[in-house]
JSON list of C-alpha atoms and ligand atoms in Angstrom, two decimals:
[
{"chain": "X", "resi": 1, "resn": "MET", "atom": "CA", "xyz": [-8.13, 25.37, -27.26]},
{"chain": "X", "resi": 2, "resn": "PRO", "atom": "CA", "xyz": [-4.87, 23.97, -26.54]},
{"chain": "X", "resi": 3, "resn": "ASN", "atom": "CA", "xyz": [-4.32, 20.50, -27.48]},
{"chain": "X", "resi": 4, "resn": "ARG", "atom": "CA", "xyz": [-4.16, 18.16, -24.79]},
{"chain": "X", "resi": 5, "resn": "HIS", "atom": "CA", "xyz": [-3.39, 15.27, -26.53]},
{"chain": "X", "resi": 6, "resn": "VAL", "atom": "CA", "xyz": [0.22, 14.34, -28.06]},
{"chain": "X", "resi": 7, "resn": "VAL", "atom": "CA", "xyz": [2.20, 11.51, -29.54]},
{"chain": "X", "resi": 8, "resn": "VAL", "atom": "CA", "xyz": [6.03, 12.24, -28.78]},
{"chain": "X", "resi": 9, "resn": "ARG", "atom": "CA", "xyz": [7.97, 10.24, -31.30]},
{"chain": "X", "resi": 10, "resn": "ASN", "atom": "CA", "xyz": [11.69, 10.80, -30.04]},
{"chain": "X", "resi": 11, "resn": "ILE", "atom": "CA", "xyz": [12.49, 10.16, -26.17]},
{"chain": "X", "resi": 12, "resn": "ASP", "atom": "CA", "xyz": [15.74, 9.67, -24.53]},
{"chain": "X", "resi": 13, "resn": "ARG", "atom": "CA", "xyz": [16.71, 6.13, -23.56]},
{"chain": "X", "resi": 14, "resn": "PRO", "atom": "CA", "xyz": [19.23, 4.46, -21.16]},
{"chain": "X", "resi": 15, "resn": "ALA", "atom": "CA", "xyz": [22.56, 2.88, -22.39]},
{"chain": "X", "resi": 16, "resn": "ALA", "atom": "CA", "xyz": [21.82, -0.95, -23.11]},
{"chain": "X", "resi": 17, "resn": "ASP", "atom": "CA", "xyz": [24.45, -2.16, -20.55]},
{"chain": "X", "resi": 18, "resn": "VAL", "atom": "CA", "xyz": [22.68, -0.09, -17.74]},
{"chain": "X", "resi": 19, "resn": "VAL", "atom": "CA", "xyz": [19.49, -1.58, -18.62]},
{"chain": "X", "resi": 20, "resn": "ALA", "atom": "CA", "xyz": [20.92, -5.16, -18.77]},
{"chain": "X", "resi": 21, "resn": "ARG", "atom": "CA", "xyz": [22.70, -4.65, -15.25]},
{"chain": "X", "resi": 22, "resn": "LEU", "atom": "CA", "xyz": [19.10, -3.60, -13.83]},
{"chain": "X", "resi": 23, "resn": "ALA", "atom": "CA", "xyz": [17.51, -6.58, -15.08]},
{"chain": "X", "resi": 24, "resn": "GLU", "atom": "CA", "xyz": [20.17, -8.82, -13.60]},
{"chain": "X", "resi": 25, "resn": "ALA", "atom": "CA", "xyz": [19.51, -7.33, -10.17]},
{"chain": "X", "resi": 26, "resn": "GLY", "atom": "CA", "xyz": [15.88, -7.63, -10.50]},
{"chain": "X", "resi": 27, "resn": "VAL", "atom": "CA", "xyz": [12.91, -5.69, -8.82]},
{"chain": "X", "resi": 28, "resn": "SER", "atom": "CA", "xyz": [13.34, -6.35, -5.12]},
{"chain": "X", "resi": 29, "resn": "THR", "atom": "CA", "xyz": [17.06, -5.64, -5.28]},
{"chain": "X", "resi": 30, "resn": "VAL", "atom": "CA", "xyz": [16.64, -2.61, -7.64]},
{"chain": "X", "resi": 31, "resn": "HIS", "atom": "CA", "xyz": [13.98, -1.26, -5.14]},
{"chain": "X", "resi": 32, "resn": "GLU", "atom": "CA", "xyz": [16.33, -1.38, -2.20]},
{"chain": "X", "resi": 33, "resn": "ALA", "atom": "CA", "xyz": [19.01, 0.04, -4.00]},
{"chain": "X", "resi": 34, "resn": "ILE", "atom": "CA", "xyz": [17.26, 3.19, -5.11]},
{"chain": "X", "resi": 35, "resn": "GLY", "atom": "CA", "xyz": [16.03, 3.81, -1.39]},
{"chain": "X", "resi": 36, "resn": "ARG", "atom": "CA", "xyz": [12.71, 1.74, -1.44]},
{"chain": "X", "resi": 37, "resn": "ARG", "atom": "CA", "xyz": [11.35, 3.89, -3.96]},
{"chain": "X", "resi": 38, "resn": "GLY", "atom": "CA", "xyz": [9.81, 2.90, -7.42]},
{"chain": "X", "resi": 39, "resn": "PHE", "atom": "CA", "xyz": [7.84, -0.08, -6.56]},
{"chain": "X", "resi": 40, "resn": "ALA", "atom": "CA", "xyz": [4.32, 0.13, -8.50]},
{"chain": "X", "resi": 41, "resn": "GLY", "atom": "CA", "xyz": [2.66, -1.89, -6.04]},
{"chain": "X", "resi": 42, "resn": "THR", "atom": "CA", "xyz": [1.26, -5.39, -5.49]},
{"chain": "X", "resi": 43, "resn": "GLY", "atom": "CA", "xyz": [-1.58, -4.94, -8.12]},
{"chain": "X", "resi": 44, "resn": "LEU", "atom": "CA", "xyz": [0.41, -5.39, -10.91]},
{"chain": "X", "resi": 45, "resn": "ARG", "atom": "CA", "xyz": [0.80, -9.33, -11.48]},
{"chain": "X", "resi": 46, "resn": "PRO", "atom": "CA", "xyz": [3.10, -11.01, -14.22]},
{"chain": "X", "resi": 47, "resn": "ASN", "atom": "CA", "xyz": [1.35, -13.30, -16.66]},
{"chain": "X", "resi": 48, "resn": "GLN", "atom": "CA", "xyz": [4.00, -15.70, -16.57]},
{"chain": "X", "resi": 49, "resn": "ARG", "atom": "CA", "xyz": [6.48, -17.02, -14.00]},
{"chain": "X", "resi": 50, "resn": "ASN", "atom": "CA", "xyz": [10.47, -17.03, -13.88]},
{"chain": "X", "resi": 51, "resn": "VAL", "atom": "CA", "xyz": [10.44, -13.74, -16.36]},
{"chain": "X", "resi": 52, "resn": "ARG", "atom": "CA", "xyz": [12.79, -10.97, -15.64]},
{"chain": "X", "resi": 53, "resn": "MET", "atom": "CA", "xyz": [12.73, -8.05, -17.88]},
{"chain": "X", "resi": 54, "resn": "ALA", "atom": "CA", "xyz": [14.09, -4.41, -18.11]},
{"chain": "X", "resi": 55, "resn": "GLY", "atom": "CA", "xyz": [13.70, -1.73, -20.57]},
{"chain": "X", "resi": 56, "resn": "PRO", "atom": "CA", "xyz": [12.82, 1.94, -21.41]},
{"chain": "X", "resi": 57, "resn": "ALA", "atom": "CA", "xyz": [9.43, 2.95, -20.95]},
{"chain": "X", "resi": 58, "resn": "VAL", "atom": "CA", "xyz": [7.26, 3.96, -23.74]},
{"chain": "X", "resi": 59, "resn": "THR", "atom": "CA", "xyz": [4.13, 5.47, -21.94]},
{"chain": "X", "resi": 60, "resn": "VAL", "atom": "CA", "xyz": [0.55, 5.63, -22.96]},
{"chain": "X", "resi": 61, "resn": "SER", "atom": "CA", "xyz": [-2.13, 7.57, -21.26]},
{"chain": "X", "resi": 62, "resn": "SER", "atom": "CA", "xyz": [-5.32, 6.14, -22.51]},
{"chain": "X", "resi": 63, "resn": "HIS", "atom": "CA", "xyz": [-9.02, 6.86, -22.14]},
{"chain": "X", "resi": 64, "resn": "PRO", "atom": "CA", "xyz": [-10.50, 3.94, -20.01]},
{"chain": "X", "resi": 65, "resn": "GLY", "atom": "CA", "xyz": [-11.99, 0.90, -22.40]},
{"chain": "X", "resi": 66, "resn": "ASP", "atom": "CA", "xyz": [-10.24, 2.37, -25.42]},
{"chain": "X", "resi": 67, "resn": "ASN", "atom": "CA", "xyz": [-6.97, 1.21, -26.93]},
{"chain": "X", "resi": 68, "resn": "LEU", "atom": "CA", "xyz": [-6.81, 3.71, -29.80]},
{"chain": "X", "resi": 69, "resn": "MET", "atom": "CA", "xyz": [-3.75, 5.13, -28.14]},
{"chain": "X", "resi": 70, "resn": "ILE", "atom": "CA", "xyz": [-1.83, 1.72, -27.75]},
{"chain": "X", "resi": 71, "resn": "HIS", "atom": "CA", "xyz": [-2.27, 1.32, -31.56]},
{"chain": "X", "resi": 72, "resn": "ALA", "atom": "CA", "xyz": [-0.74, 4.86, -31.90]},
{"chain": "X", "resi": 73, "resn": "ALA", "atom": "CA", "xyz": [2.25, 4.19, -29.56]},
{"chain": "X", "resi": 74, "resn": "VAL", "atom": "CA", "xyz": [3.17, 1.04, -31.59]},
{"chain": "X", "resi": 75, "resn": "GLU", "atom": "CA", "xyz": [4.91, 3.14, -34.34]},
{"chain": "X", "resi": 76, "resn": "VAL", "atom": "CA", "xyz": [7.32, 5.01, -31.81]},
{"chain": "X", "resi": 77, "resn": "CYS", "atom": "CA", "xyz": [8.59, 1.93, -30.10]},
{"chain": "X", "resi": 78, "resn": "ARG", "atom": "CA", "xyz": [12.08, 0.59, -30.63]},
{"chain": "X", "resi": 79, "resn": "PRO", "atom": "CA", "xyz": [13.59, -2.95, -29.79]},
{"chain": "X", "resi": 80, "resn": "GLY", "atom": "CA", "xyz": [13.92, -3.62, -26.26]},
{"chain": "X", "resi": 81, "resn": "ASP", "atom": "CA", "xyz": [11.32, -0.81, -25.06]},
{"chain": "X", "resi": 82, "resn": "VAL", "atom": "CA", "xyz": [8.58, -1.79, -22.48]},
{"chain": "X", "resi": 83, "resn": "LEU", "atom": "CA", "xyz": [5.10, -0.22, -23.20]},
{"chain": "X", "resi": 84, "resn": "VAL", "atom": "CA", "xyz": [3.68, 1.17, -20.27]},
{"chain": "X", "resi": 85, "resn": "VAL", "atom": "CA", "xyz": [-0.12, 1.69, -20.50]},
{"chain": "X", "resi": 86, "resn": "THR", "atom": "CA", "xyz": [-2.46, 3.66, -18.14]},
{"chain": "X", "resi": 87, "resn": "THR", "atom": "CA", "xyz": [-5.80, 4.85, -18.07]},
{"chain": "X", "resi": 88, "resn": "THR", "atom": "CA", "xyz": [-6.92, 8.39, -17.29]},
{"chain": "X", "resi": 89, "resn": "SER", "atom": "CA", "xyz": [-9.50, 6.65, -14.64]},
{"chain": "X", "resi": 90, "resn": "PRO", "atom": "CA", "xyz": [-9.90, 3.05, -13.26]},
{"chain": "X", "resi": 91, "resn": "SER", "atom": "CA", "xyz": [-10.51, 0.63, -15.80]},
{"chain": "X", "resi": 92, "resn": "THR", "atom": "CA", "xyz": [-10.09, -3.52, -15.65]},
{"chain": "X", "resi": 93, "resn": "ASP", "atom": "CA", "xyz": [-11.22, -3.98, -19.29]},
{"chain": "X", "resi": 94, "resn": "GLY", "atom": "CA", "xyz": [-9.12, -6.30, -21.62]},
{"chain": "X", "resi": 95, "resn": "MET", "atom": "CA", "xyz": [-7.75, -3.42, -23.85]},
{"chain": "X", "resi": 96, "resn": "PHE", "atom": "CA", "xyz": [-4.42, -5.40, -24.94]},
{"chain": "X", "resi": 97, "resn": "GLY", "atom": "CA", "xyz": [-4.38, -8.78, -26.51]},
{"chain": "X", "resi": 98, "resn": "GLU", "atom": "CA", "xyz": [-2.32, -11.26, -28.69]},
{"chain": "X", "resi": 99, "resn": "LEU", "atom": "CA", "xyz": [-2.91, -9.13, -31.80]},
{"chain": "X", "resi": 100, "resn": "LEU", "atom": "CA", "xyz": [-1.35, -5.62, -30.16]},
{"chain": "X", "resi": 101, "resn": "ALA", "atom": "CA", "xyz": [1.55, -8.12, -28.77]},
{"chain": "X", "resi": 102, "resn": "THR", "atom": "CA", "xyz": [2.12, -9.39, -32.21]},
{"chain": "X", "resi": 103, "resn": "SER", "atom": "CA", "xyz": [2.38, -5.73, -33.57]},
{"chain": "X", "resi": 104, "resn": "LEU", "atom": "CA", "xyz": [4.85, -4.80, -30.33]},
{"chain": "X", "resi": 105, "resn": "ALA", "atom": "CA", "xyz": [7.02, -7.90, -30.81]},
{"chain": "X", "resi": 106, "resn": "ALA", "atom": "CA", "xyz": [7.33, -7.19, -34.54]},
{"chain": "X", "resi": 107, "resn": "ARG", "atom": "CA", "xyz": [9.10, -3.73, -33.65]},
{"chain": "X", "resi": 108, "resn": "GLY", "atom": "CA", "xyz": [11.13, -5.67, -30.92]},
{"chain": "X", "resi": 109, "resn": "VAL", "atom": "CA", "xyz": [9.11, -4.51, -27.82]},
{"chain": "X", "resi": 110, "resn": "ILE", "atom": "CA", "xyz": [9.96, -6.94, -25.03]},
{"chain": "X", "resi": 111, "resn": "GLY", "atom": "CA", "xyz": [6.86, -6.34, -22.91]},
{"chain": "X", "resi": 112, "resn": "LEU", "atom": "CA", "xyz": [4.01, -4.59, -21.43]},
{"chain": "X", "resi": 113, "resn": "VAL", "atom": "CA", "xyz": [3.05, -3.17, -18.16]},
{"chain": "X", "resi": 114, "resn": "THR", "atom": "CA", "xyz": [-0.41, -2.00, -17.63]},
{"chain": "X", "resi": 115, "resn": "GLY", "atom": "CA", "xyz": [-2.66, -0.37, -14.93]},
{"chain": "X", "resi": 116, "resn": "ALA", "atom": "CA", "xyz": [-5.55, -1.78, -16.91]},
{"chain": "X", "resi": 117, "resn": "GLY", "atom": "CA", "xyz": [-6.50, -5.26, -18.20]},
{"chain": "X", "resi": 118, "resn": "VAL", "atom": "CA", "xyz": [-5.32, -7.75, -20.81]},
{"chain": "X", "resi": 119, "resn": "ARG", "atom": "CA", "xyz": [-6.77, -10.75, -22.53]},
{"chain": "X", "resi": 120, "resn": "ASP", "atom": "CA", "xyz": [-5.50, -13.68, -24.73]},
{"chain": "X", "resi": 121, "resn": "THR", "atom": "CA", "xyz": [-3.59, -14.46, -21.69]},
{"chain": "X", "resi": 122, "resn": "ALA", "atom": "CA", "xyz": [-2.73, -18.05, -22.69]},
{"chain": "X", "resi": 123, "resn": "GLU", "atom": "CA", "xyz": [-1.99, -17.02, -26.25]},
{"chain": "X", "resi": 124, "resn": "LEU", "atom": "CA", "xyz": [0.24, -14.02, -24.85]},
{"chain": "X", "resi": 125, "resn": "ARG", "atom": "CA", "xyz": [2.24, -16.97, -22.87]},
{"chain": "X", "resi": 126, "resn": "ASP", "atom": "CA", "xyz": [2.57, -19.01, -25.67]},
{"chain": "X", "resi": 127, "resn": "MET", "atom": "CA", "xyz": [4.09, -16.28, -28.03]},
{"chain": "X", "resi": 128, "resn": "GLY", "atom": "CA", "xyz": [6.57, -15.37, -25.00]},
{"chain": "X", "resi": 129, "resn": "PHE", "atom": "CA", "xyz": [5.20, -11.72, -24.91]},
{"chain": "X", "resi": 130, "resn": "HIS", "atom": "CA", "xyz": [5.94, -10.55, -21.23]},
{"chain": "X", "resi": 131, "resn": "VAL", "atom": "CA", "xyz": [2.98, -8.93, -19.35]},
{"chain": "X", "resi": 132, "resn": "TRP", "atom": "CA", "xyz": [2.40, -7.54, -16.10]},
{"chain": "X", "resi": 133, "resn": "ALA", "atom": "CA", "xyz": [-1.15, -6.39, -15.67]},
{"chain": "X", "resi": 134, "resn": "ARG", "atom": "CA", "xyz": [-3.82, -5.20, -12.96]},
{"chain": "X", "resi": 135, "resn": "SER", "atom": "CA", "xyz": [-6.24, -7.50, -14.26]},
{"chain": "X", "resi": 136, "resn": "VAL", "atom": "CA", "xyz": [-7.24, -10.11, -16.94]},
{"chain": "X", "resi": 137, "resn": "SER", "atom": "CA", "xyz": [-10.56, -9.58, -18.56]},
{"chain": "X", "resi": 138, "resn": "ALA", "atom": "CA", "xyz": [-12.26, -10.60, -21.71]},
{"chain": "X", "resi": 139, "resn": "GLN", "atom": "CA", "xyz": [-14.07, -7.30, -21.84]},
{"chain": "X", "resi": 140, "resn": "GLY", "atom": "CA", "xyz": [-13.58, -5.76, -25.29]},
{"chain": "X", "resi": 141, "resn": "THR", "atom": "CA", "xyz": [-12.57, -2.30, -25.68]},
{"chain": "X", "resi": 142, "resn": "VAL", "atom": "CA", "xyz": [-13.17, 0.48, -28.58]},
{"chain": "X", "resi": 143, "resn": "LYS", "atom": "CA", "xyz": [-10.60, 2.82, -30.46]},
{"chain": "X", "resi": 144, "resn": "ALA", "atom": "CA", "xyz": [-12.20, 6.04, -30.33]},
{"chain": "X", "resi": 145, "resn": "SER", "atom": "CA", "xyz": [-11.04, 8.48, -27.70]},
{"chain": "X", "resi": 146, "resn": "PRO", "atom": "CA", "xyz": [-7.88, 10.47, -27.81]},
{"chain": "X", "resi": 147, "resn": "GLY", "atom": "CA", "xyz": [-5.24, 10.14, -25.34]},
{"chain": "X", "resi": 148, "resn": "SER", "atom": "CA", "xyz": [-1.30, 10.67, -25.27]},
{"chain": "X", "resi": 149, "resn": "VAL", "atom": "CA", "xyz": [1.97, 8.78, -25.94]},
{"chain": "X", "resi": 150, "resn": "ASN", "atom": "CA", "xyz": [5.35, 9.27, -24.24]},
{"chain": "X", "resi": 151, "resn": "VAL", "atom": "CA", "xyz": [4.00, 11.62, -21.48]},
{"chain": "X", "resi": 152, "resn": "PRO", "atom": "CA", "xyz": [4.57, 11.08, -17.64]},
{"chain": "X", "resi": 153, "resn": "VAL", "atom": "CA", "xyz": [1.94, 8.49, -16.37]},
{"chain": "X", "resi": 154, "resn": "ALA", "atom": "CA", "xyz": [0.91, 7.23, -12.92]},
{"chain": "X", "resi": 155, "resn": "LEU", "atom": "CA", "xyz": [1.20, 3.46, -12.39]},
{"chain": "X", "resi": 156, "resn": "GLY", "atom": "CA", "xyz": [0.44, 2.14, -9.02]},
{"chain": "X", "resi": 157, "resn": "GLY", "atom": "CA", "xyz": [1.39, 5.35, -7.31]},
{"chain": "X", "resi": 158, "resn": "VAL", "atom": "CA", "xyz": [4.41, 5.88, -9.29]},
{"chain": "X", "resi": 159, "resn": "THR", "atom": "CA", "xyz": [5.34, 8.35, -11.86]},
{"chain": "X", "resi": 160, "resn": "VAL", "atom": "CA", "xyz": [6.62, 6.80, -15.15]},
{"chain": "X", "resi": 161, "resn": "SER", "atom": "CA", "xyz": [8.33, 9.26, -17.66]},
{"chain": "X", "resi": 162, "resn": "PRO", "atom": "CA", "xyz": [9.27, 8.14, -21.04]},
{"chain": "X", "resi": 163, "resn": "GLY", "atom": "CA", "xyz": [12.82, 6.40, -21.10]},
{"chain": "X", "resi": 164, "resn": "ASP", "atom": "CA", "xyz": [12.51, 5.67, -17.34]},
{"chain": "X", "resi": 165, "resn": "VAL", "atom": "CA", "xyz": [13.85, 2.12, -16.80]},
{"chain": "X", "resi": 166, "resn": "VAL", "atom": "CA", "xyz": [11.03, -0.47, -16.14]},
{"chain": "X", "resi": 167, "resn": "VAL", "atom": "CA", "xyz": [12.05, -3.64, -14.30]},
{"chain": "X", "resi": 168, "resn": "ALA", "atom": "CA", "xyz": [9.71, -6.59, -13.84]},
{"chain": "X", "resi": 169, "resn": "ASP", "atom": "CA", "xyz": [9.92, -9.99, -12.48]},
{"chain": "X", "resi": 170, "resn": "ASP", "atom": "CA", "xyz": [7.85, -11.97, -10.28]},
{"chain": "X", "resi": 171, "resn": "ASP", "atom": "CA", "xyz": [8.02, -9.83, -7.28]},
{"chain": "X", "resi": 172, "resn": "GLY", "atom": "CA", "xyz": [6.38, -6.87, -9.45]},
{"chain": "X", "resi": 173, "resn": "VAL", "atom": "CA", "xyz": [7.37, -3.68, -11.19]},
{"chain": "X", "resi": 174, "resn": "VAL", "atom": "CA", "xyz": [9.71, -1.12, -10.36]},
{"chain": "X", "resi": 175, "resn": "VAL", "atom": "CA", "xyz": [10.66, 2.07, -12.18]},
{"chain": "X", "resi": 176, "resn": "VAL", "atom": "CA", "xyz": [13.99, 3.97, -12.04]},
{"chain": "X", "resi": 177, "resn": "PRO", "atom": "CA", "xyz": [13.87, 7.25, -13.42]},
{"chain": "X", "resi": 178, "resn": "LEU", "atom": "CA", "xyz": [16.23, 7.72, -16.36]},
{"chain": "X", "resi": 179, "resn": "ALA", "atom": "CA", "xyz": [18.37, 10.18, -14.83]},
{"chain": "X", "resi": 180, "resn": "GLU", "atom": "CA", "xyz": [19.32, 7.90, -11.90]},
{"chain": "X", "resi": 181, "resn": "ALA", "atom": "CA", "xyz": [19.71, 4.75, -13.98]},
{"chain": "X", "resi": 182, "resn": "ASP", "atom": "CA", "xyz": [23.37, 4.52, -14.17]},
{"chain": "X", "resi": 183, "resn": "GLU", "atom": "CA", "xyz": [23.81, 5.19, -10.29]},
{"chain": "X", "resi": 184, "resn": "ALA", "atom": "CA", "xyz": [21.07, 2.57, -9.55]},
{"chain": "X", "resi": 185, "resn": "ALA", "atom": "CA", "xyz": [22.65, -0.19, -11.52]},
{"chain": "X", "resi": 186, "resn": "GLU", "atom": "CA", "xyz": [25.96, 0.71, -9.65]},
{"chain": "X", "resi": 187, "resn": "LEU", "atom": "CA", "xyz": [24.10, 0.46, -6.23]},
{"chain": "X", "resi": 188, "resn": "ALA", "atom": "CA", "xyz": [22.17, -2.67, -7.24]},
{"chain": "X", "resi": 189, "resn": "GLU", "atom": "CA", "xyz": [25.63, -4.28, -7.78]},
{"chain": "X", "resi": 190, "resn": "LYS", "atom": "CA", "xyz": [26.78, -3.27, -4.61]},
{"chain": "X", "resi": 191, "resn": "ARG", "atom": "CA", "xyz": [23.85, -4.80, -2.82]},
{"chain": "X", "resi": 192, "resn": "LEU", "atom": "CA", "xyz": [24.01, -7.94, -4.86]},
{"chain": "X", "resi": 193, "resn": "ALA", "atom": "CA", "xyz": [27.48, -8.46, -3.61]},
{"chain": "X", "resi": 194, "resn": "LYS", "atom": "CA", "xyz": [26.53, -7.52, -0.04]},
{"chain": "X", "resi": 195, "resn": "GLU", "atom": "CA", "xyz": [23.84, -10.08, -0.06]},
{"chain": "X", "resi": 196, "resn": "ALA", "atom": "CA", "xyz": [26.11, -12.83, -1.68]},
{"chain": "X", "resi": 197, "resn": "ALA", "atom": "CA", "xyz": [28.43, -12.37, 1.47]},
{"chain": "X", "resi": 198, "resn": "THR", "atom": "CA", "xyz": [25.76, -12.47, 3.82]},
{"chain": "X", "resi": 199, "resn": "ARG", "atom": "CA", "xyz": [24.06, -15.45, 2.27]},
{"chain": "X", "resi": 200, "resn": "GLU", "atom": "CA", "xyz": [27.58, -17.33, 2.88]},
{"chain": "X", "resi": 201, "resn": "VAL", "atom": "CA", "xyz": [27.43, -16.37, 6.53]},
{"chain": "X", "resi": 202, "resn": "LEU", "atom": "CA", "xyz": [23.88, -17.71, 6.94]},
{"chain": "X", "resi": 203, "resn": "ARG", "atom": "CA", "xyz": [24.87, -20.82, 5.12]},
{"chain": "X", "resi": 204, "resn": "SER", "atom": "CA", "xyz": [27.53, -21.30, 7.74]},
{"chain": "X", "resi": 205, "resn": "GLY", "atom": "CA", "xyz": [24.79, -21.39, 10.29]},
{"chain": "X", "resi": 206, "resn": "THR", "atom": "CA", "xyz": [25.58, -17.93, 11.77]},
{"chain": "X", "resi": 207, "resn": "LEU", "atom": "CA", "xyz": [22.27, -16.43, 13.06]},
{"chain": "X", "resi": 208, "resn": "GLY", "atom": "CA", "xyz": [20.81, -13.23, 11.40]},
{"chain": "X", "resi": 209, "resn": "VAL", "atom": "CA", "xyz": [20.58, -11.85, 15.21]},
{"chain": "X", "resi": 210, "resn": "ASP", "atom": "CA", "xyz": [24.28, -12.38, 15.61]},
{"chain": "X", "resi": 211, "resn": "HIS", "atom": "CA", "xyz": [25.07, -11.10, 11.80]},
{"chain": "X", "resi": 212, "resn": "TYR", "atom": "CA", "xyz": [23.01, -7.84, 12.06]},
{"chain": "X", "resi": 213, "resn": "GLY", "atom": "CA", "xyz": [23.98, -7.19, 15.68]},
{"chain": "X", "resi": 214, "resn": "LEU", "atom": "CA", "xyz": [20.17, -7.42, 16.57]},
{"chain": "X", "resi": 215, "resn": "ARG", "atom": "CA", "xyz": [20.70, -8.89, 19.95]},
{"chain": "X", "resi": 216, "resn": "ALA", "atom": "CA", "xyz": [21.39, -5.41, 21.47]},
{"chain": "X", "resi": 217, "resn": "ARG", "atom": "CA", "xyz": [18.20, -3.88, 19.62]},
{"chain": "X", "resi": 218, "resn": "LEU", "atom": "CA", "xyz": [15.87, -6.85, 20.88]},
{"chain": "X", "resi": 219, "resn": "ALA", "atom": "CA", "xyz": [17.17, -6.12, 24.43]},
{"chain": "X", "resi": 220, "resn": "ASP", "atom": "CA", "xyz": [16.69, -2.18, 23.95]},
{"chain": "X", "resi": 221, "resn": "LEU", "atom": "CA", "xyz": [13.01, -2.81, 22.73]},
{"chain": "X", "resi": 222, "resn": "GLY", "atom": "CA", "xyz": [12.30, -4.76, 26.16]},
{"chain": "X", "resi": 223, "resn": "VAL", "atom": "CA", "xyz": [12.21, -8.30, 24.12]},
{"chain": "X", "resi": 224, "resn": "VAL", "atom": "CA", "xyz": [13.14, -11.09, 26.87]},
{"chain": "X", "resi": 225, "resn": "TYR", "atom": "CA", "xyz": [13.71, -14.60, 26.40]},
{"chain": "X", "resi": 226, "resn": "GLN", "atom": "CA", "xyz": [12.31, -17.25, 28.39]},
{"chain": "X", "resi": 227, "resn": "ASP", "atom": "CA", "xyz": [12.60, -21.01, 28.66]},
{"chain": "B", "resi": 301, "resn": "OAA", "atom": "O1", "xyz": [-7.99, -6.36, -30.13]},
{"chain": "B", "resi": 301, "resn": "OAA", "atom": "C1", "xyz": [-8.27, -5.73, -28.87]},
{"chain": "B", "resi": 301, "resn": "OAA", "atom": "O2", "xyz": [-9.01, -4.88, -28.91]},
{"chain": "B", "resi": 301, "resn": "OAA", "atom": "C2", "xyz": [-7.44, -6.44, -27.97]},
{"chain": "B", "resi": 301, "resn": "OAA", "atom": "C3", "xyz": [-7.03, -7.56, -28.25]},
{"chain": "B", "resi": 301, "resn": "OAA", "atom": "O3", "xyz": [-7.87, -8.76, -27.91]},
{"chain": "B", "resi": 301, "resn": "OAA", "atom": "C4", "xyz": [-5.83, -8.00, -29.03]},
{"chain": "B", "resi": 301, "resn": "OAA", "atom": "O4", "xyz": [-4.92, -7.23, -29.11]},
{"chain": "B", "resi": 301, "resn": "OAA", "atom": "O5", "xyz": [-5.85, -9.12, -29.42]},
{"chain": "B", "resi": 302, "resn": "MG", "atom": "MG1", "xyz": [-7.46, -10.64, -29.33]}
]
């Protein structure tokens, strides 16, 4: 029988400056810049406010209710990585908490994104370990079933491959394929510059309907003004 479970030790990662530029841009800007793709849905909520992080994904595919493979993943993480944990079927169990975060932080991992649940949320906040999770649950889990580390996984309808750039902030989580990271950073910066110019126009009192040329569209759509 073929071995269906694997821990891949070495993965390609994006350049640090590209990651920093994507972090600077933030989730919504990056999502727009790559053609409104990569957003992992409204279900992934941050455990803290006003935090923005970006880093290469180390991916985990776990059996639901089982954190064995998270422990196995710690060893292959490098400083600056983001751990992405998924389960092979839906689970809200608290498979990650402050002990695992302590272990990851010792290796320089900057945060966790999980399609399952976390616990010890106050301690995670206190220690400054950044978490985006589908649920918060005290429900404990076991360390019993095999899974994989650094294989492509599905997170909120988005495929995350090892080394893809995960950007996360108050708006949620967006995933940029590794091969697109450089271009995405460039496009995101262009978008930031464009938005800065638009902000000045709007601040001066010019209306969006004029700035974006929307009066003709409103008329085309049959929208009439009345007093
Ligand atoms: O130990 C566990 O199963 C999860 C947890 O609470 C921790 O990592 O602190
Ligand atoms: Mg705990």
